[in-house]
PDB file of C-alpha atoms and ligand atoms in Angstrom:
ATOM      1  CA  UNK J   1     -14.656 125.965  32.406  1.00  0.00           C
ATOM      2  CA  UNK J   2     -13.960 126.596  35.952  1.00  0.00           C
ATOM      3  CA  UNK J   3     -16.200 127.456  38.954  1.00  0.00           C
ATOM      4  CA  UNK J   4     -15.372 131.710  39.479  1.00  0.00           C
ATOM      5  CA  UNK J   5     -14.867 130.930  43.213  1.00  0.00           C
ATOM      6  CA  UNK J   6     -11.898 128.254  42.458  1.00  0.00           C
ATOM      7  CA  UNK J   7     -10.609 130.633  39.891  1.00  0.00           C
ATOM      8  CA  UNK J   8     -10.572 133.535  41.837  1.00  0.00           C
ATOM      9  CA  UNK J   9      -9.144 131.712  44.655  1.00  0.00           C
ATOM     10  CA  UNK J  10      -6.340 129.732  42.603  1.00  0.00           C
ATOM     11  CA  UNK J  11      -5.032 132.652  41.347  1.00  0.00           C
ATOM     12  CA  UNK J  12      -3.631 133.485  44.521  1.00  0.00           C
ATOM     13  CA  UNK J  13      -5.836 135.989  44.918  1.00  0.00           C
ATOM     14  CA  UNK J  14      -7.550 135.185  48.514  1.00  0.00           C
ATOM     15  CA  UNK J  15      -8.853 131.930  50.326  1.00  0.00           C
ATOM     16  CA  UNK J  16     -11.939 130.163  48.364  1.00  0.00           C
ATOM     17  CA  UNK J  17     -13.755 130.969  51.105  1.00  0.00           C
ATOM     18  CA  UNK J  18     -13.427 135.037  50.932  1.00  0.00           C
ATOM     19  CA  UNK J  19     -13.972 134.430  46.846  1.00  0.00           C
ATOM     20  CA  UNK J  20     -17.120 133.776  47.837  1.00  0.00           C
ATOM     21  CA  UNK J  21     -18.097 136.008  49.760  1.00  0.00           C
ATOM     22  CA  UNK J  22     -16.640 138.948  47.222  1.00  0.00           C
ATOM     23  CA  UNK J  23     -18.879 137.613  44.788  1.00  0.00           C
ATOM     24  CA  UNK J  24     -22.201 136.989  47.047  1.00  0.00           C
ATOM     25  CA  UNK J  25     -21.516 140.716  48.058  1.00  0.00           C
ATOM     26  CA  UNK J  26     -21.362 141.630  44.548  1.00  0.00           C
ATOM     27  CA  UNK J  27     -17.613 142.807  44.259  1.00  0.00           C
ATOM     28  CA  UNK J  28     -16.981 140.305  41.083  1.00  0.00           C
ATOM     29  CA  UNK J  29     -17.272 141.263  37.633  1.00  0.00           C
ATOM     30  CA  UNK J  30     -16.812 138.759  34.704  1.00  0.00           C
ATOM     31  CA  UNK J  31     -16.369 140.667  31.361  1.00  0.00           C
ATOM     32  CA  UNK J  32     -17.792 143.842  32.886  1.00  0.00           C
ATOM     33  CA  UNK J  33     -21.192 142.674  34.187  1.00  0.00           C
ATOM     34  CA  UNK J  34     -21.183 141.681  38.208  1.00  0.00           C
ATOM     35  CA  UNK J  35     -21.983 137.887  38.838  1.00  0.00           C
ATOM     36  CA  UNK J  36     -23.326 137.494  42.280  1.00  0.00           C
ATOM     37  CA  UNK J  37     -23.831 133.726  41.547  1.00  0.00           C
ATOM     38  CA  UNK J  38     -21.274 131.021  43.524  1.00  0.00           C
ATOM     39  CA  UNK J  39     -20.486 128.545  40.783  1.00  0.00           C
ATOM     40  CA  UNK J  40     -20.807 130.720  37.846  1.00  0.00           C
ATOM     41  CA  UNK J  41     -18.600 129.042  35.313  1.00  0.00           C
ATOM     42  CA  UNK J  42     -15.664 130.850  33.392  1.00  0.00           C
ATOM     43  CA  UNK J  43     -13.392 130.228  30.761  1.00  0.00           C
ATOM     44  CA  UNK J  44      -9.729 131.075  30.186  1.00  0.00           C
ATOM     45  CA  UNK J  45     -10.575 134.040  28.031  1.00  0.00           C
ATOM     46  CA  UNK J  46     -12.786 135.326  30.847  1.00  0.00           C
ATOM     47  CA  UNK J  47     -12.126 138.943  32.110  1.00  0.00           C
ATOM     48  CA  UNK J  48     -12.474 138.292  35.941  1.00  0.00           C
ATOM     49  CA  UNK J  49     -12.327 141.783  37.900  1.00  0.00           C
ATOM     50  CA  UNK J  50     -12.350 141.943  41.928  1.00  0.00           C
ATOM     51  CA  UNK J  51     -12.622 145.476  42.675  1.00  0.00           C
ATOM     52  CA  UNK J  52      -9.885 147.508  40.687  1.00  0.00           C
ATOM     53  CA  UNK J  53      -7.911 144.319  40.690  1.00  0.00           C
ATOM     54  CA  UNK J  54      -7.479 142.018  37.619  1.00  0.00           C
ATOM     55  CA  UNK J  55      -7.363 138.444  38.752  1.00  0.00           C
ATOM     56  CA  UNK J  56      -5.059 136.857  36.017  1.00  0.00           C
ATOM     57  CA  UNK J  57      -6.650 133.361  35.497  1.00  0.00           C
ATOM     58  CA  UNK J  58      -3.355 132.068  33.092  1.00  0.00           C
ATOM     59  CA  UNK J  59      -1.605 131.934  36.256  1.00  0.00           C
ATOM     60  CA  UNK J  60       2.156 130.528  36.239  1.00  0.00           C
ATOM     61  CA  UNK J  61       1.552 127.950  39.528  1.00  0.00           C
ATOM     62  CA  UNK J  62       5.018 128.339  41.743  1.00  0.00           C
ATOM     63  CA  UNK J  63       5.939 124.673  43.387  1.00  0.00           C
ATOM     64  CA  UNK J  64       8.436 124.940  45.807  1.00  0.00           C
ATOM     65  CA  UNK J  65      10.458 121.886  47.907  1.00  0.00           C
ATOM     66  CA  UNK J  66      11.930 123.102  51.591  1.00  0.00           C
ATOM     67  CA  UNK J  67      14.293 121.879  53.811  1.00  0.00           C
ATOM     68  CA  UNK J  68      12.152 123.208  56.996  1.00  0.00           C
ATOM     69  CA  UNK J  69      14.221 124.062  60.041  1.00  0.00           C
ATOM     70  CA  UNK J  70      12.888 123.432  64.129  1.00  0.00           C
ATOM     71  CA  UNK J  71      11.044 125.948  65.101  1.00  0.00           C
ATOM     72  CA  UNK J  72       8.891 126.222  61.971  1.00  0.00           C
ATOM     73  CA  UNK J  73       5.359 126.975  61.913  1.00  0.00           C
ATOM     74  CA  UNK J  74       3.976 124.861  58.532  1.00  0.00           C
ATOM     75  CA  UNK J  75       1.162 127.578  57.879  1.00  0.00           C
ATOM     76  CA  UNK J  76       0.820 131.100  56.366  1.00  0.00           C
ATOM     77  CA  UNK J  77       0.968 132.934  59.389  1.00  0.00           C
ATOM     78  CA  UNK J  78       1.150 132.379  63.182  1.00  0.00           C
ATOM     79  CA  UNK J  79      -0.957 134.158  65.770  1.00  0.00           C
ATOM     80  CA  UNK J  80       2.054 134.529  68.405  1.00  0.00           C
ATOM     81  CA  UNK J  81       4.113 136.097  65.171  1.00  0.00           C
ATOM     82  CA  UNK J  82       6.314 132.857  64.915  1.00  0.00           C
ATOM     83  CA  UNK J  83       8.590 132.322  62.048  1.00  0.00           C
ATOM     84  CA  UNK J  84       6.436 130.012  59.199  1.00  0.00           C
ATOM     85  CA  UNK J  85       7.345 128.493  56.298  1.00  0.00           C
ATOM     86  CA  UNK J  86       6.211 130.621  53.928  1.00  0.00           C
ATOM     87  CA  UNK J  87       8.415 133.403  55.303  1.00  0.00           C
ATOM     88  CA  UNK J  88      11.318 131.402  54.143  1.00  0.00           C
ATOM     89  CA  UNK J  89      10.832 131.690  50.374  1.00  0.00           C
ATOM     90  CA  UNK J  90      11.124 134.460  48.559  1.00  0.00           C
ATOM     91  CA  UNK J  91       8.184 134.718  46.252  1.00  0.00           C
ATOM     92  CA  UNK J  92       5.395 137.393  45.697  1.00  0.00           C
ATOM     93  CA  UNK J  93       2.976 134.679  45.073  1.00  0.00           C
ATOM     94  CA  UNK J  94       0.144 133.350  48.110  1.00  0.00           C
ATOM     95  CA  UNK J  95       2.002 130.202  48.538  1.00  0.00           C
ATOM     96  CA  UNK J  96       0.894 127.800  51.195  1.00  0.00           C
ATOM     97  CA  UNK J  97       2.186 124.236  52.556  1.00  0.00           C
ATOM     98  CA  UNK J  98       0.643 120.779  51.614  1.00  0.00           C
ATOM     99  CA  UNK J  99       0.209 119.547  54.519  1.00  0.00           C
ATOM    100  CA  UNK J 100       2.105 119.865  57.944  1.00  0.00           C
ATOM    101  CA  UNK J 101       5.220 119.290  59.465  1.00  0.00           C
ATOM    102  CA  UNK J 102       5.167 119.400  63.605  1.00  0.00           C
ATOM    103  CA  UNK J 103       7.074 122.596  64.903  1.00  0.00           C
ATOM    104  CA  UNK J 104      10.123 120.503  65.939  1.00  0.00           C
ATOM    105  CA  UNK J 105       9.986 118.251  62.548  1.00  0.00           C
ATOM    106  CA  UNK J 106      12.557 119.406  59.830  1.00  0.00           C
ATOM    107  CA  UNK J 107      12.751 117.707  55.973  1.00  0.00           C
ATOM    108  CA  UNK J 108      10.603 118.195  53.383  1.00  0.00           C
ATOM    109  CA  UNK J 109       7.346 120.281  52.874  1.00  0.00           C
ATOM    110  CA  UNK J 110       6.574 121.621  49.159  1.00  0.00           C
ATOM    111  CA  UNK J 111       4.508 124.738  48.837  1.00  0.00           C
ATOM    112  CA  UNK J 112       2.796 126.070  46.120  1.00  0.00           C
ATOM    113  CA  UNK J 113      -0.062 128.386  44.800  1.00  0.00           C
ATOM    114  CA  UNK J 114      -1.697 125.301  42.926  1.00  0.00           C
ATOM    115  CA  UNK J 115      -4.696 124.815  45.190  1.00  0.00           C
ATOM    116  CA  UNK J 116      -5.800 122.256  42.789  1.00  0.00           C
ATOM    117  CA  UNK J 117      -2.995 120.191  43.442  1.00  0.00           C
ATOM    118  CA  UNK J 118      -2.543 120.957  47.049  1.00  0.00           C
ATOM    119  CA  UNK J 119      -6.216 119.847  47.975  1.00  0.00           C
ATOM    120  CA  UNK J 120      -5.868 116.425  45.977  1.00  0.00           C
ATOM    121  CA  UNK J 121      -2.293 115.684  47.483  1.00  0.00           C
ATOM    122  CA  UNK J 122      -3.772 116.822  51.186  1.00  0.00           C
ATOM    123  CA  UNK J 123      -6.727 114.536  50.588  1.00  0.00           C
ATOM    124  CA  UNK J 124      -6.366 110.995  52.585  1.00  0.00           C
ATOM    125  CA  UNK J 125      -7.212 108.938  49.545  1.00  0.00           C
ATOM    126  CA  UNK J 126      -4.490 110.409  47.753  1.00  0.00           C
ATOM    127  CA  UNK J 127      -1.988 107.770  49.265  1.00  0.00           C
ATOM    128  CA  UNK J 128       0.855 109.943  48.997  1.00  0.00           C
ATOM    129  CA  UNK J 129       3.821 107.976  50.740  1.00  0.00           C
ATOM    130  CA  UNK J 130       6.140 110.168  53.052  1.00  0.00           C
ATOM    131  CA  UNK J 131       8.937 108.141  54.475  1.00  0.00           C
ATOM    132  CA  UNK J 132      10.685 110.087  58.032  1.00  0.00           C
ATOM    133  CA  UNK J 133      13.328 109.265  60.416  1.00  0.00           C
ATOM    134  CA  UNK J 134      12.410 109.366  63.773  1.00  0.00           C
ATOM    135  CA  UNK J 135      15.410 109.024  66.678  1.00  0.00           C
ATOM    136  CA  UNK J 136      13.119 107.652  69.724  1.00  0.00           C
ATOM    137  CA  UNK J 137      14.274 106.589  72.872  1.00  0.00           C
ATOM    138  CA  UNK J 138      15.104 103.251  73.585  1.00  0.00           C
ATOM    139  CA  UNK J 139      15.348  99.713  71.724  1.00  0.00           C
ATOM    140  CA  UNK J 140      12.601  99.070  69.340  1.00  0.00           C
ATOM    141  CA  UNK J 141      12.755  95.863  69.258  1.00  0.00           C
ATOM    142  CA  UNK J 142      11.506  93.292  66.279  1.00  0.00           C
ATOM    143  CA  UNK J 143       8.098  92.126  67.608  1.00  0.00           C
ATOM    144  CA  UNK J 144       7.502  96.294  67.940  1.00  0.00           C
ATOM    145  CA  UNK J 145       9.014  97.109  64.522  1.00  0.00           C
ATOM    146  CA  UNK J 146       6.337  94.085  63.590  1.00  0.00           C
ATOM    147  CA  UNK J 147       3.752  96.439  65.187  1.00  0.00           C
ATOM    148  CA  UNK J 148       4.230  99.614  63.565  1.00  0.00           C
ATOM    149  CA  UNK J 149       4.365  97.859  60.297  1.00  0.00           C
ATOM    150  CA  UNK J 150       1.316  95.987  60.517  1.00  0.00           C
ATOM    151  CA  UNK J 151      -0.465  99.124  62.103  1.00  0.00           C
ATOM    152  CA  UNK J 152      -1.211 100.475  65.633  1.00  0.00           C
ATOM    153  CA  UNK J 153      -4.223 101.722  67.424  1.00  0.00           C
ATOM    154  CA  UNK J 154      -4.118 105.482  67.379  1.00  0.00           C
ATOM    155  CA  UNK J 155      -7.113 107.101  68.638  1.00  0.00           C
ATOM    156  CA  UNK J 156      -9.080 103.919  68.523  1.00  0.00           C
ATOM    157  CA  UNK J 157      -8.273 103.683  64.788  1.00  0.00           C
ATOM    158  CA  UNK J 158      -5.240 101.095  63.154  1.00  0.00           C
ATOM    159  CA  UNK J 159      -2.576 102.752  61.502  1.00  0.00           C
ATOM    160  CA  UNK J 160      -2.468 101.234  57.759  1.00  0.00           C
ATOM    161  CA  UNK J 161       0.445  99.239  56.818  1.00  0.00           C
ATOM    162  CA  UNK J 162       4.080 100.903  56.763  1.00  0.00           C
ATOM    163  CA  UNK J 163       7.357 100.463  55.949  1.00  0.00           C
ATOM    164  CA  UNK J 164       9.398 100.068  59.128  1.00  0.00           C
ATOM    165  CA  UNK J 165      13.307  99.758  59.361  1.00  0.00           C
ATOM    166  CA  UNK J 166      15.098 100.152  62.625  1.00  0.00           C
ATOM    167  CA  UNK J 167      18.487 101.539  60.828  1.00  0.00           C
ATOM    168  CA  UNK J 168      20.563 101.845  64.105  1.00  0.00           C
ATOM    169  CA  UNK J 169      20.533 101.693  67.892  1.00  0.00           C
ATOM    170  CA  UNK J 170      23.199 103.627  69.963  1.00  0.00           C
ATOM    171  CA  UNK J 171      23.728 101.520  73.330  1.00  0.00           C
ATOM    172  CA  UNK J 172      25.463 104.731  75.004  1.00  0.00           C
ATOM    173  CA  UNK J 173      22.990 107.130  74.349  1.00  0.00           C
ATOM    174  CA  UNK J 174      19.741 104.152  74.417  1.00  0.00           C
ATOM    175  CA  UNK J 175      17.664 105.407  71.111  1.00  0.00           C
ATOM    176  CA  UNK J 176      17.328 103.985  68.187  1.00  0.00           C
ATOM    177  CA  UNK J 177      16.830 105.603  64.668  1.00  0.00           C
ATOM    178  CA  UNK J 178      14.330 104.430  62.711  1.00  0.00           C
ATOM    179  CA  UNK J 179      12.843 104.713  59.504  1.00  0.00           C
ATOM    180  CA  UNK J 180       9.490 105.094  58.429  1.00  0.00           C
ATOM    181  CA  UNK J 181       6.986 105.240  55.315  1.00  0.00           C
ATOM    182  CA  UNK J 182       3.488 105.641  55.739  1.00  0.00           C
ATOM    183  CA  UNK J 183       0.724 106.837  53.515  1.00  0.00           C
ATOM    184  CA  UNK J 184      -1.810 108.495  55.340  1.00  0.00           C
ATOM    185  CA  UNK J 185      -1.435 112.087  57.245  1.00  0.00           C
ATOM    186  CA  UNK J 186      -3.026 111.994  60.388  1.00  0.00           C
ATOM    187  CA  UNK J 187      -2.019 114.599  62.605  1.00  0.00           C
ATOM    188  CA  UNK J 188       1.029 113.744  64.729  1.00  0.00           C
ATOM    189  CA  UNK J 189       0.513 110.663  63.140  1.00  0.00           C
ATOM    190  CA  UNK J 190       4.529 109.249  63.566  1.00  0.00           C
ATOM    191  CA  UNK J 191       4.915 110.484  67.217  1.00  0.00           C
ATOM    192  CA  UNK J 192       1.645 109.071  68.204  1.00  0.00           C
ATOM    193  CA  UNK J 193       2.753 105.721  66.450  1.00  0.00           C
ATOM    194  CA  UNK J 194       5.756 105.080  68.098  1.00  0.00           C
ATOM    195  CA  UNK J 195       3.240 106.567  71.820  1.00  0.00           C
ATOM    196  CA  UNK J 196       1.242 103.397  70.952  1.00  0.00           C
ATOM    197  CA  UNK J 197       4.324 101.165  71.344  1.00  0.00           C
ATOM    198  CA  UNK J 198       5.946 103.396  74.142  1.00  0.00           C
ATOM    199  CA  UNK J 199       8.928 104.788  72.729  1.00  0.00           C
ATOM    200  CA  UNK J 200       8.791 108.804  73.124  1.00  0.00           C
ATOM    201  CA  UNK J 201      10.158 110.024  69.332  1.00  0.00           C
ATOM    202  CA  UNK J 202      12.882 113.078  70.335  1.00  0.00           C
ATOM    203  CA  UNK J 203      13.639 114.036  66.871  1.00  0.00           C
ATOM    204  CA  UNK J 204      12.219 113.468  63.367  1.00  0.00           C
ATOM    205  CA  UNK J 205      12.776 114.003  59.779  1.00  0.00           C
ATOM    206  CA  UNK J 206      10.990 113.652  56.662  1.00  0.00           C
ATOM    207  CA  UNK J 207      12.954 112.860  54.196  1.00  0.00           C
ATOM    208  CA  UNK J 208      10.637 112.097  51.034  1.00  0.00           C
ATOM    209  CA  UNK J 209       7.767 112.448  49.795  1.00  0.00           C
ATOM    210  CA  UNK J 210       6.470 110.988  46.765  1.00  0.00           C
ATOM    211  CA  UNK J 211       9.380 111.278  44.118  1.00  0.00           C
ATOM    212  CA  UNK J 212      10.774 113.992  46.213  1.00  0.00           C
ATOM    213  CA  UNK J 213      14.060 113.969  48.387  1.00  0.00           C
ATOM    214  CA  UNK J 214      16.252 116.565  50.245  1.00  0.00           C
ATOM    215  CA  UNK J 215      19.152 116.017  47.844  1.00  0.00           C
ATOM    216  CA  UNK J 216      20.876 119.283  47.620  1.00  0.00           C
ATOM    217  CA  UNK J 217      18.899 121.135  50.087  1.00  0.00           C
ATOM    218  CA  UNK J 218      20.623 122.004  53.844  1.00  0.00           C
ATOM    219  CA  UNK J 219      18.464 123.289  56.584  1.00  0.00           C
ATOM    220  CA  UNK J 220      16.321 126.253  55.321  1.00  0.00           C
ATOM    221  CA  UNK J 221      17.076 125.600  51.946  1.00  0.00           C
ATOM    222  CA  UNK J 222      14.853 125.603  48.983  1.00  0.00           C
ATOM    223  CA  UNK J 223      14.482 124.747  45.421  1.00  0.00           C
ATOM    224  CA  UNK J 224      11.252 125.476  42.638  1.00  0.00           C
ATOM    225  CA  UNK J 225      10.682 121.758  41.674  1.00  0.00           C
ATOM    226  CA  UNK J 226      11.016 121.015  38.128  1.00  0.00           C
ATOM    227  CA  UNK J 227       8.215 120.314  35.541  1.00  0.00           C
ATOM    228  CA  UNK J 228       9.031 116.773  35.347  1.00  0.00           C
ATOM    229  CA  UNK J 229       8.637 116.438  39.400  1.00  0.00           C
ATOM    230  CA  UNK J 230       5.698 118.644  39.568  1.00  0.00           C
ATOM    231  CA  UNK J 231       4.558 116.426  36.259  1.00  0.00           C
ATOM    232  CA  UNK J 232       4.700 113.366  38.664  1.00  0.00           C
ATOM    233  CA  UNK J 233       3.008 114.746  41.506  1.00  0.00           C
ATOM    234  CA  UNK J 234       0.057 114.917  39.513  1.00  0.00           C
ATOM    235  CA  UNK J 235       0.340 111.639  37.980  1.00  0.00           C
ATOM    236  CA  UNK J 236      -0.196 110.737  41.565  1.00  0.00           C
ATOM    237  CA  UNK J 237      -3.109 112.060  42.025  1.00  0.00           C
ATOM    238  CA  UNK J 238      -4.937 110.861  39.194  1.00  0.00           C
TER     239      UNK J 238
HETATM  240  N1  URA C   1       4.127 112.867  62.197  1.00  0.00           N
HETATM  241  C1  URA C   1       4.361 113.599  63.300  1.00  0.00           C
HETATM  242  O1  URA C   1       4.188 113.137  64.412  1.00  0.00           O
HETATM  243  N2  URA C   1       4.817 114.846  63.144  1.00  0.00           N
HETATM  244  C2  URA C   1       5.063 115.399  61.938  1.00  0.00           C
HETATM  245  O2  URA C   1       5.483 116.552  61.874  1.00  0.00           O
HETATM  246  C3  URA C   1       4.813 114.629  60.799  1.00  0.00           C
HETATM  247  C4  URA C   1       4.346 113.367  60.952  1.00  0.00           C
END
């Protein structure tokens, strides 16, 4: 059993919080009758009708894993008309991102229709790890490297713990690559990092998250995960 708001709204239908407000203004009927309660449970074998429309509660949930270009808005749709991820795969389904990727950050971003899943992975306790390469100007150095694992102040708040490996510097250029893995999702959260021990990041990647890595996938690519990864993505959440 399933609050008719979550079921309506997983199905791809429209946001949870239009749902709602279909069935306040009485536009919902389960098995025939209207329901103008929020939170009215339903089952499976449920006949859920918006309007003329049929909302099909045995959904099949699309999971999708990107390879998301610069110049990428990680949302539905853009105000100024900007290119977004969703645009980039071809489905028929109201797929969204988990979570955000900056404009100028490529690598991985899943989508899906699961908002089940999405919420739980967005949430901060979920303690997803997403590990990113960031090429930043200048030597990090080891006591700073030291810094960023043990956490930073950003916004008055230290960072949790992370994974922190400077994997190259070039001398001619003066930037260093490094990599990162962090668990939490603050917003900006790896460029605001590296502000805290004044090195500017000029490019960065994600290149996992959770079990997930770009194998396979160029620029603007995309694959439907498999059962087994979306399998583990749950496990995760648990
Ligand atoms: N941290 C950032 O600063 N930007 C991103 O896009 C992701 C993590």
């Amino acid at each position: 059993m399933e609050r008719l708001q979550k079921v309506i709204a997983n199905s791809g239908y429209t946001s949870r919080r239009k749902a709602e407000e279909l069935i306040t203004s009485g536009k919902v009927k389960v098995n025939g009758k209207i329901v103008k309660e929020l939170g009215t449970k339903v089952k499976n074998s449920d006949t859920i009708e918006v309007g003329n429309d049929i909302i099909d509660n045995n959904k099949n949930y699309e999971y999708y894993i990107l390879n998301k270009p610069r110049s990428i808005i990680s949302s539905t749709e853009d105000e100024h008309g900007r290119k977004t991820v969703v645009d980039l795969i071809d489905t028929n389904q109201r797929i969204y991102p988990i979570g955000r990727l900056d404009y100028d950050t490529t690598g991985i971003i899943i989508l899906t229709n699961d908002g089940n899943l999405a919420n739980k992975l967005m949430h901060p306790s979920s303690n997803i790890e997403k590990t990113y390469i960031a090429k930043v100007e200048g030597l990090v150095n080891n006591n700073e490297i030291k810094k960023l694992r043990e956490g930073v102040l950003i916004e008055g708040k230290k960072t949790a713990k992370a994974k922190v490996h400077l994997k190259k510097y070039d001398k001619k250029t003066d930037k260093s690559l490094v990599e990162i893995t962090i668990h939490e999702g603050k917003n900006h959260q790896i460029k605001k990092m590296f502000q805290a021990i004044n090195h500017e990041v000029v490019k960065l990647k994600r290149e996992k998250y959770a079990n997930l890595d770009l194998r396979g996938l160029k620029s603007g690519m995309y694959r439907k995960l498999t059962n087994k990864e979306v399998a583990i993505l749950y496990s995760l959440i648990k």
